[in-house]
Amino acid sequence: MRITSPANPRIKALARLLERRHRTSEQRFLIEGAREIERALQAGIELEQALVWEGGLNPEEQRVYAALRREGLALLEVSEAVLKRLSPRENPAGIIASARSPRQTLKDYPPSSSALILVAVGLEKPGNLGALLRSADAAGAEAVLVAGGVDLYSPQVIHNSTGVVFSLRTLAASESEVLDWIQQHNLPLVAATPHTHTLYWEADLRPPVAIAVGPEHEGLSALWLKAAQTKVRIPMRGQADSLNVSVSAALLLYEALRQRLLRDGLTKMHSTL
């Protein structure tokens, strides 16, 4: 079967998943792109079907398409116009899959004794959350807890995280639920804020620890600052009054990694240039 019209009822039903309210109510979402779909597949995300523009697949997409065929996933050939209807990108990928939302919750996650956890509180821009997830993955964070804010499975989060949202333990809950979970597990909470004298490299970020960052224009609320055992700031000498939240998170996470490497007597880090 081949679908060429964006007005096809099946396509219109899938296009609803571009909106958060429909993703939430249906517990389904879309995954666009070969790398993102491959990481979802490797992470055990339940894929429902894949829509493929066979005439527009690049080599990476062809490889993933072949893997999906081997998995026996339902495959539907569509036109480029259909993919454009299902994609927020200016130039859509040649393959898009629909998937069921994972059911894992905070209750399913006991932190390890060496946990390095990043808490993203009230972020408003999906692109920032996606970039933050990449930083957390690169620095070796055990988990990212998304406390309120943007939808974890928005197309922009998935795309900007390059699918890391699937491979890195990432859990979403309300701010109160995340804060309660941190306190129940007796995790030291470090809050990033400009309203403190302690520089981030002066704080003990060795395990276990949860590091909280908030939205750029408001920062963390009084609730989080009060709950934190340690407050740290990133020094700024220029005219800008804030850093992108993913940059701030990266600095804090890599300082935590540096401290752990020093503690363990390791002086070399694997890197790719």
PDB file of N, CA, C and O in Angstrom, residues 8-61:
ATOM      1  N   ASN A   8      -5.027  11.938   3.777  1.00  0.00           N
ATOM      2  CA  ASN A   8      -5.452  10.585   4.094  1.00  0.00           C
ATOM      3  C   ASN A   8      -5.768  10.481   5.584  1.00  0.00           C
ATOM      4  O   ASN A   8      -5.023  10.995   6.424  1.00  0.00           O
ATOM      5  N   PRO A   9      -6.883   9.835   5.966  1.00  0.00           N
ATOM      6  CA  PRO A   9      -7.266   9.749   7.386  1.00  0.00           C
ATOM      7  C   PRO A   9      -6.165   9.177   8.288  1.00  0.00           C
ATOM      8  O   PRO A   9      -5.987   9.629   9.431  1.00  0.00           O
ATOM      9  N   ARG A  10      -5.425   8.190   7.804  1.00  0.00           N
ATOM     10  CA  ARG A  10      -4.359   7.609   8.614  1.00  0.00           C
ATOM     11  C   ARG A  10      -3.262   8.634   8.865  1.00  0.00           C
ATOM     12  O   ARG A  10      -2.681   8.691   9.962  1.00  0.00           O
ATOM     13  N   ILE A  11      -2.960   9.430   7.873  1.00  0.00           N
ATOM     14  CA  ILE A  11      -1.923  10.459   8.014  1.00  0.00           C
ATOM     15  C   ILE A  11      -2.407  11.586   8.919  1.00  0.00           C
ATOM     16  O   ILE A  11      -1.655  12.083   9.770  1.00  0.00           O
ATOM     17  N   LYS A  12      -3.647  11.964   8.775  1.00  0.00           N
ATOM     18  CA  LYS A  12      -4.206  13.016   9.629  1.00  0.00           C
ATOM     19  C   LYS A  12      -4.194  12.583  11.092  1.00  0.00           C
ATOM     20  O   LYS A  12      -3.922  13.383  11.990  1.00  0.00           O
ATOM     21  N   ALA A  13      -4.463  11.295  11.330  1.00  0.00           N
ATOM     22  CA  ALA A  13      -4.444  10.790  12.708  1.00  0.00           C
ATOM     23  C   ALA A  13      -3.030  10.833  13.278  1.00  0.00           C
ATOM     24  O   ALA A  13      -2.831  11.191  14.454  1.00  0.00           O
ATOM     25  N   LEU A  14      -2.040  10.493  12.462  1.00  0.00           N
ATOM     26  CA  LEU A  14      -0.652  10.552  12.923  1.00  0.00           C
ATOM     27  C   LEU A  14      -0.194  11.994  13.125  1.00  0.00           C
ATOM     28  O   LEU A  14       0.579  12.278  14.050  1.00  0.00           O
ATOM     29  N   ALA A  15      -0.656  12.893  12.283  1.00  0.00           N
ATOM     30  CA  ALA A  15      -0.253  14.301  12.383  1.00  0.00           C
ATOM     31  C   ALA A  15      -0.712  14.920  13.699  1.00  0.00           C
ATOM     32  O   ALA A  15      -0.102  15.883  14.184  1.00  0.00           O
ATOM     33  N   ARG A  16      -1.746  14.367  14.291  1.00  0.00           N
ATOM     34  CA  ARG A  16      -2.204  14.855  15.594  1.00  0.00           C
ATOM     35  C   ARG A  16      -1.108  14.728  16.642  1.00  0.00           C
ATOM     36  O   ARG A  16      -1.063  15.489  17.620  1.00  0.00           O
ATOM     37  N   LEU A  17      -0.211  13.766  16.442  1.00  0.00           N
ATOM     38  CA  LEU A  17       0.840  13.526  17.429  1.00  0.00           C
ATOM     39  C   LEU A  17       1.914  14.605  17.426  1.00  0.00           C
ATOM     40  O   LEU A  17       2.810  14.586  18.260  1.00  0.00           O
ATOM     41  N   LEU A  18       1.831  15.557  16.514  1.00  0.00           N
ATOM     42  CA  LEU A  18       2.729  16.707  16.555  1.00  0.00           C
ATOM     43  C   LEU A  18       2.347  17.662  17.678  1.00  0.00           C
ATOM     44  O   LEU A  18       3.130  18.535  18.049  1.00  0.00           O
ATOM     45  N   GLU A  19       1.153  17.473  18.236  1.00  0.00           N
ATOM     46  CA  GLU A  19       0.674  18.312  19.338  1.00  0.00           C
ATOM     47  C   GLU A  19       0.788  17.558  20.655  1.00  0.00           C
ATOM     48  O   GLU A  19       0.442  16.376  20.747  1.00  0.00           O
ATOM     49  N   ARG A  20       1.250  18.272  21.657  1.00  0.00           N
ATOM     50  CA  ARG A  20       1.500  17.639  22.959  1.00  0.00           C
ATOM     51  C   ARG A  20       0.248  17.007  23.551  1.00  0.00           C
ATOM     52  O   ARG A  20       0.311  15.898  24.095  1.00  0.00           O
ATOM     53  N   ARG A  21      -0.883  17.672  23.452  1.00  0.00           N
ATOM     54  CA  ARG A  21      -2.100  17.161  24.091  1.00  0.00           C
ATOM     55  C   ARG A  21      -2.502  15.807  23.517  1.00  0.00           C
ATOM     56  O   ARG A  21      -2.986  14.932  24.239  1.00  0.00           O
ATOM     57  N   HIS A  22      -2.265  15.619  22.224  1.00  0.00           N
ATOM     58  CA  HIS A  22      -2.617  14.336  21.618  1.00  0.00           C
ATOM     59  C   HIS A  22      -1.573  13.269  21.964  1.00  0.00           C
ATOM     60  O   HIS A  22      -1.920  12.099  22.160  1.00  0.00           O
ATOM     61  N   ARG A  23      -0.301  13.671  22.047  1.00  0.00           N
ATOM     62  CA  ARG A  23       0.714  12.706  22.492  1.00  0.00           C
ATOM     63  C   ARG A  23       0.398  12.210  23.896  1.00  0.00           C
ATOM     64  O   ARG A  23       0.547  11.024  24.209  1.00  0.00           O
ATOM     65  N   THR A  24      -0.048  13.126  24.748  1.00  0.00           N
ATOM     66  CA  THR A  24      -0.353  12.772  26.134  1.00  0.00           C
ATOM     67  C   THR A  24      -1.580  11.880  26.213  1.00  0.00           C
ATOM     68  O   THR A  24      -1.578  10.854  26.909  1.00  0.00           O
ATOM     69  N   SER A  25      -2.632  12.249  25.515  1.00  0.00           N
ATOM     70  CA  SER A  25      -3.883  11.489  25.606  1.00  0.00           C
ATOM     71  C   SER A  25      -3.773  10.113  24.961  1.00  0.00           C
ATOM     72  O   SER A  25      -4.347   9.134  25.452  1.00  0.00           O
ATOM     73  N   GLU A  26      -3.007  10.012  23.868  1.00  0.00           N
ATOM     74  CA  GLU A  26      -2.889   8.737  23.153  1.00  0.00           C
ATOM     75  C   GLU A  26      -1.691   7.914  23.606  1.00  0.00           C
ATOM     76  O   GLU A  26      -1.570   6.736  23.260  1.00  0.00           O
ATOM     77  N   GLN A  27      -0.779   8.545  24.371  1.00  0.00           N
ATOM     78  CA  GLN A  27       0.433   7.855  24.821  1.00  0.00           C
ATOM     79  C   GLN A  27       1.221   7.307  23.632  1.00  0.00           C
ATOM     80  O   GLN A  27       1.696   6.166  23.645  1.00  0.00           O
ATOM     81  N   ARG A  28       1.343   8.124  22.613  1.00  0.00           N
ATOM     82  CA  ARG A  28       2.067   7.777  21.399  1.00  0.00           C
ATOM     83  C   ARG A  28       2.827   9.009  20.929  1.00  0.00           C
ATOM     84  O   ARG A  28       2.480  10.138  21.270  1.00  0.00           O
ATOM     85  N   PHE A  29       3.852   8.813  20.108  1.00  0.00           N
ATOM     86  CA  PHE A  29       4.605   9.935  19.579  1.00  0.00           C
ATOM     87  C   PHE A  29       5.296   9.515  18.288  1.00  0.00           C
ATOM     88  O   PHE A  29       5.301   8.328  17.921  1.00  0.00           O
ATOM     89  N   LEU A  30       5.876  10.496  17.600  1.00  0.00           N
ATOM     90  CA  LEU A  30       6.556  10.257  16.337  1.00  0.00           C
ATOM     91  C   LEU A  30       8.068  10.359  16.521  1.00  0.00           C
ATOM     92  O   LEU A  30       8.550  11.175  17.309  1.00  0.00           O
ATOM     93  N   ILE A  31       8.791   9.541  15.792  1.00  0.00           N
ATOM     94  CA  ILE A  31      10.254   9.583  15.789  1.00  0.00           C
ATOM     95  C   ILE A  31      10.705   9.759  14.347  1.00  0.00           C
ATOM     96  O   ILE A  31      10.409   8.918  13.505  1.00  0.00           O
ATOM     97  N   GLU A  32      11.423  10.827  14.090  1.00  0.00           N
ATOM     98  CA  GLU A  32      11.855  11.124  12.722  1.00  0.00           C
ATOM     99  C   GLU A  32      13.368  10.987  12.602  1.00  0.00           C
ATOM    100  O   GLU A  32      14.114  11.495  13.432  1.00  0.00           O
ATOM    101  N   GLY A  33      13.806  10.300  11.550  1.00  0.00           N
ATOM    102  CA  GLY A  33      15.232  10.214  11.266  1.00  0.00           C
ATOM    103  C   GLY A  33      15.836   8.863  11.595  1.00  0.00           C
ATOM    104  O   GLY A  33      15.413   8.184  12.537  1.00  0.00           O
ATOM    105  N   ALA A  34      16.839   8.481  10.817  1.00  0.00           N
ATOM    106  CA  ALA A  34      17.448   7.158  10.968  1.00  0.00           C
ATOM    107  C   ALA A  34      18.132   6.980  12.316  1.00  0.00           C
ATOM    108  O   ALA A  34      17.928   5.968  13.003  1.00  0.00           O
ATOM    109  N   ARG A  35      18.961   7.936  12.716  1.00  0.00           N
ATOM    110  CA  ARG A  35      19.700   7.794  13.974  1.00  0.00           C
ATOM    111  C   ARG A  35      18.752   7.727  15.159  1.00  0.00           C
ATOM    112  O   ARG A  35      18.943   6.912  16.077  1.00  0.00           O
ATOM    113  N   GLU A  36      17.724   8.568  15.138  1.00  0.00           N
ATOM    114  CA  GLU A  36      16.773   8.602  16.233  1.00  0.00           C
ATOM    115  C   GLU A  36      15.979   7.304  16.324  1.00  0.00           C
ATOM    116  O   GLU A  36      15.771   6.752  17.406  1.00  0.00           O
ATOM    117  N   ILE A  37      15.540   6.787  15.171  1.00  0.00           N
ATOM    118  CA  ILE A  37      14.781   5.538  15.159  1.00  0.00           C
ATOM    119  C   ILE A  37      15.664   4.372  15.593  1.00  0.00           C
ATOM    120  O   ILE A  37      15.243   3.495  16.359  1.00  0.00           O
ATOM    121  N   GLU A  38      16.896   4.361  15.130  1.00  0.00           N
ATOM    122  CA  GLU A  38      17.811   3.281  15.494  1.00  0.00           C
ATOM    123  C   GLU A  38      18.050   3.259  16.996  1.00  0.00           C
ATOM    124  O   GLU A  38      18.056   2.182  17.623  1.00  0.00           O
ATOM    125  N   ARG A  39      18.237   4.429  17.614  1.00  0.00           N
ATOM    126  CA  ARG A  39      18.461   4.467  19.062  1.00  0.00           C
ATOM    127  C   ARG A  39      17.207   4.065  19.825  1.00  0.00           C
ATOM    128  O   ARG A  39      17.287   3.442  20.886  1.00  0.00           O
ATOM    129  N   ALA A  40      16.050   4.418  19.294  1.00  0.00           N
ATOM    130  CA  ALA A  40      14.804   3.986  19.926  1.00  0.00           C
ATOM    131  C   ALA A  40      14.670   2.474  19.855  1.00  0.00           C
ATOM    132  O   ALA A  40      14.286   1.817  20.839  1.00  0.00           O
ATOM    133  N   LEU A  41      15.009   1.900  18.730  1.00  0.00           N
ATOM    134  CA  LEU A  41      14.943   0.456  18.546  1.00  0.00           C
ATOM    135  C   LEU A  41      15.899  -0.248  19.501  1.00  0.00           C
ATOM    136  O   LEU A  41      15.544  -1.234  20.163  1.00  0.00           O
ATOM    137  N   GLN A  42      17.129   0.258  19.611  1.00  0.00           N
ATOM    138  CA  GLN A  42      18.120  -0.342  20.499  1.00  0.00           C
ATOM    139  C   GLN A  42      17.711  -0.234  21.970  1.00  0.00           C
ATOM    140  O   GLN A  42      18.066  -1.086  22.779  1.00  0.00           O
ATOM    141  N   ALA A  43      16.968   0.836  22.294  1.00  0.00           N
ATOM    142  CA  ALA A  43      16.550   1.049  23.685  1.00  0.00           C
ATOM    143  C   ALA A  43      15.285   0.276  24.044  1.00  0.00           C
ATOM    144  O   ALA A  43      14.831   0.333  25.187  1.00  0.00           O
ATOM    145  N   GLY A  44      14.715  -0.428  23.070  1.00  0.00           N
ATOM    146  CA  GLY A  44      13.524  -1.214  23.361  1.00  0.00           C
ATOM    147  C   GLY A  44      12.232  -0.423  23.318  1.00  0.00           C
ATOM    148  O   GLY A  44      11.199  -0.892  23.843  1.00  0.00           O
ATOM    149  N   ILE A  45      12.236   0.740  22.708  1.00  0.00           N
ATOM    150  CA  ILE A  45      11.005   1.506  22.540  1.00  0.00           C
ATOM    151  C   ILE A  45      10.065   0.725  21.628  1.00  0.00           C
ATOM    152  O   ILE A  45      10.485   0.169  20.608  1.00  0.00           O
ATOM    153  N   GLU A  46       8.812   0.680  21.976  1.00  0.00           N
ATOM    154  CA  GLU A  46       7.832  -0.083  21.195  1.00  0.00           C
ATOM    155  C   GLU A  46       7.408   0.712  19.955  1.00  0.00           C
ATOM    156  O   GLU A  46       6.602   1.638  20.045  1.00  0.00           O
ATOM    157  N   LEU A  47       7.958   0.354  18.820  1.00  0.00           N
ATOM    158  CA  LEU A  47       7.591   0.996  17.560  1.00  0.00           C
ATOM    159  C   LEU A  47       6.327   0.346  17.007  1.00  0.00           C
ATOM    160  O   LEU A  47       6.155  -0.876  17.074  1.00  0.00           O
ATOM    161  N   GLU A  48       5.461   1.178  16.428  1.00  0.00           N
ATOM    162  CA  GLU A  48       4.206   0.670  15.863  1.00  0.00           C
ATOM    163  C   GLU A  48       4.323   0.440  14.361  1.00  0.00           C
ATOM    164  O   GLU A  48       3.913  -0.600  13.845  1.00  0.00           O
ATOM    165  N   GLN A  49       4.851   1.417  13.665  1.00  0.00           N
ATOM    166  CA  GLN A  49       4.970   1.354  12.216  1.00  0.00           C
ATOM    167  C   GLN A  49       5.977   2.403  11.762  1.00  0.00           C
ATOM    168  O   GLN A  49       6.324   3.313  12.517  1.00  0.00           O
ATOM    169  N   ALA A  50       6.444   2.263  10.549  1.00  0.00           N
ATOM    170  CA  ALA A  50       7.350   3.251   9.963  1.00  0.00           C
ATOM    171  C   ALA A  50       6.806   3.666   8.605  1.00  0.00           C
ATOM    172  O   ALA A  50       6.320   2.836   7.835  1.00  0.00           O
ATOM    173  N   LEU A  51       6.889   4.950   8.331  1.00  0.00           N
ATOM    174  CA  LEU A  51       6.474   5.505   7.052  1.00  0.00           C
ATOM    175  C   LEU A  51       7.732   5.878   6.288  1.00  0.00           C
ATOM    176  O   LEU A  51       8.590   6.597   6.818  1.00  0.00           O
ATOM    177  N   VAL A  52       7.821   5.417   5.065  1.00  0.00           N
ATOM    178  CA  VAL A  52       9.068   5.513   4.321  1.00  0.00           C
ATOM    179  C   VAL A  52       8.825   6.124   2.947  1.00  0.00           C
ATOM    180  O   VAL A  52       7.902   5.722   2.226  1.00  0.00           O
ATOM    181  N   TRP A  53       9.649   7.085   2.604  1.00  0.00           N
ATOM    182  CA  TRP A  53       9.666   7.623   1.249  1.00  0.00           C
ATOM    183  C   TRP A  53      10.832   6.932   0.537  1.00  0.00           C
ATOM    184  O   TRP A  53      11.971   7.353   0.650  1.00  0.00           O
ATOM    185  N   GLU A  54      10.534   5.851  -0.142  1.00  0.00           N
ATOM    186  CA  GLU A  54      11.594   5.007  -0.672  1.00  0.00           C
ATOM    187  C   GLU A  54      12.489   5.736  -1.666  1.00  0.00           C
ATOM    188  O   GLU A  54      13.673   5.444  -1.783  1.00  0.00           O
ATOM    189  N   GLY A  55      11.920   6.692  -2.360  1.00  0.00           N
ATOM    190  CA  GLY A  55      12.727   7.420  -3.340  1.00  0.00           C
ATOM    191  C   GLY A  55      13.634   8.462  -2.721  1.00  0.00           C
ATOM    192  O   GLY A  55      14.475   9.049  -3.412  1.00  0.00           O
ATOM    193  N   GLY A  56      13.491   8.698  -1.421  1.00  0.00           N
ATOM    194  CA  GLY A  56      14.279   9.751  -0.794  1.00  0.00           C
ATOM    195  C   GLY A  56      15.141   9.299   0.358  1.00  0.00           C
ATOM    196  O   GLY A  56      15.546  10.112   1.197  1.00  0.00           O
ATOM    197  N   LEU A  57      15.441   7.994   0.437  1.00  0.00           N
ATOM    198  CA  LEU A  57      16.241   7.482   1.551  1.00  0.00           C
ATOM    199  C   LEU A  57      17.728   7.662   1.281  1.00  0.00           C
ATOM    200  O   LEU A  57      18.227   7.284   0.220  1.00  0.00           O
ATOM    201  N   ASN A  58      18.438   8.234   2.272  1.00  0.00           N
ATOM    202  CA  ASN A  58      19.892   8.296   2.167  1.00  0.00           C
ATOM    203  C   ASN A  58      20.466   6.962   2.648  1.00  0.00           C
ATOM    204  O   ASN A  58      19.725   6.099   3.148  1.00  0.00           O
ATOM    205  N   PRO A  59      21.768   6.729   2.520  1.00  0.00           N
ATOM    206  CA  PRO A  59      22.336   5.424   2.909  1.00  0.00           C
ATOM    207  C   PRO A  59      22.048   5.025   4.348  1.00  0.00           C
ATOM    208  O   PRO A  59      21.773   3.847   4.627  1.00  0.00           O
ATOM    209  N   GLU A  60      22.134   5.976   5.277  1.00  0.00           N
ATOM    210  CA  GLU A  60      21.857   5.646   6.675  1.00  0.00           C
ATOM    211  C   GLU A  60      20.403   5.239   6.857  1.00  0.00           C
ATOM    212  O   GLU A  60      20.087   4.283   7.580  1.00  0.00           O
ATOM    213  N   GLU A  61      19.496   5.953   6.194  1.00  0.00           N
ATOM    214  CA  GLU A  61      18.078   5.615   6.285  1.00  0.00           C
ATOM    215  C   GLU A  61      17.787   4.273   5.633  1.00  0.00           C
ATOM    216  O   GLU A  61      16.946   3.504   6.125  1.00  0.00           O
TER     217      GLU A  61
END
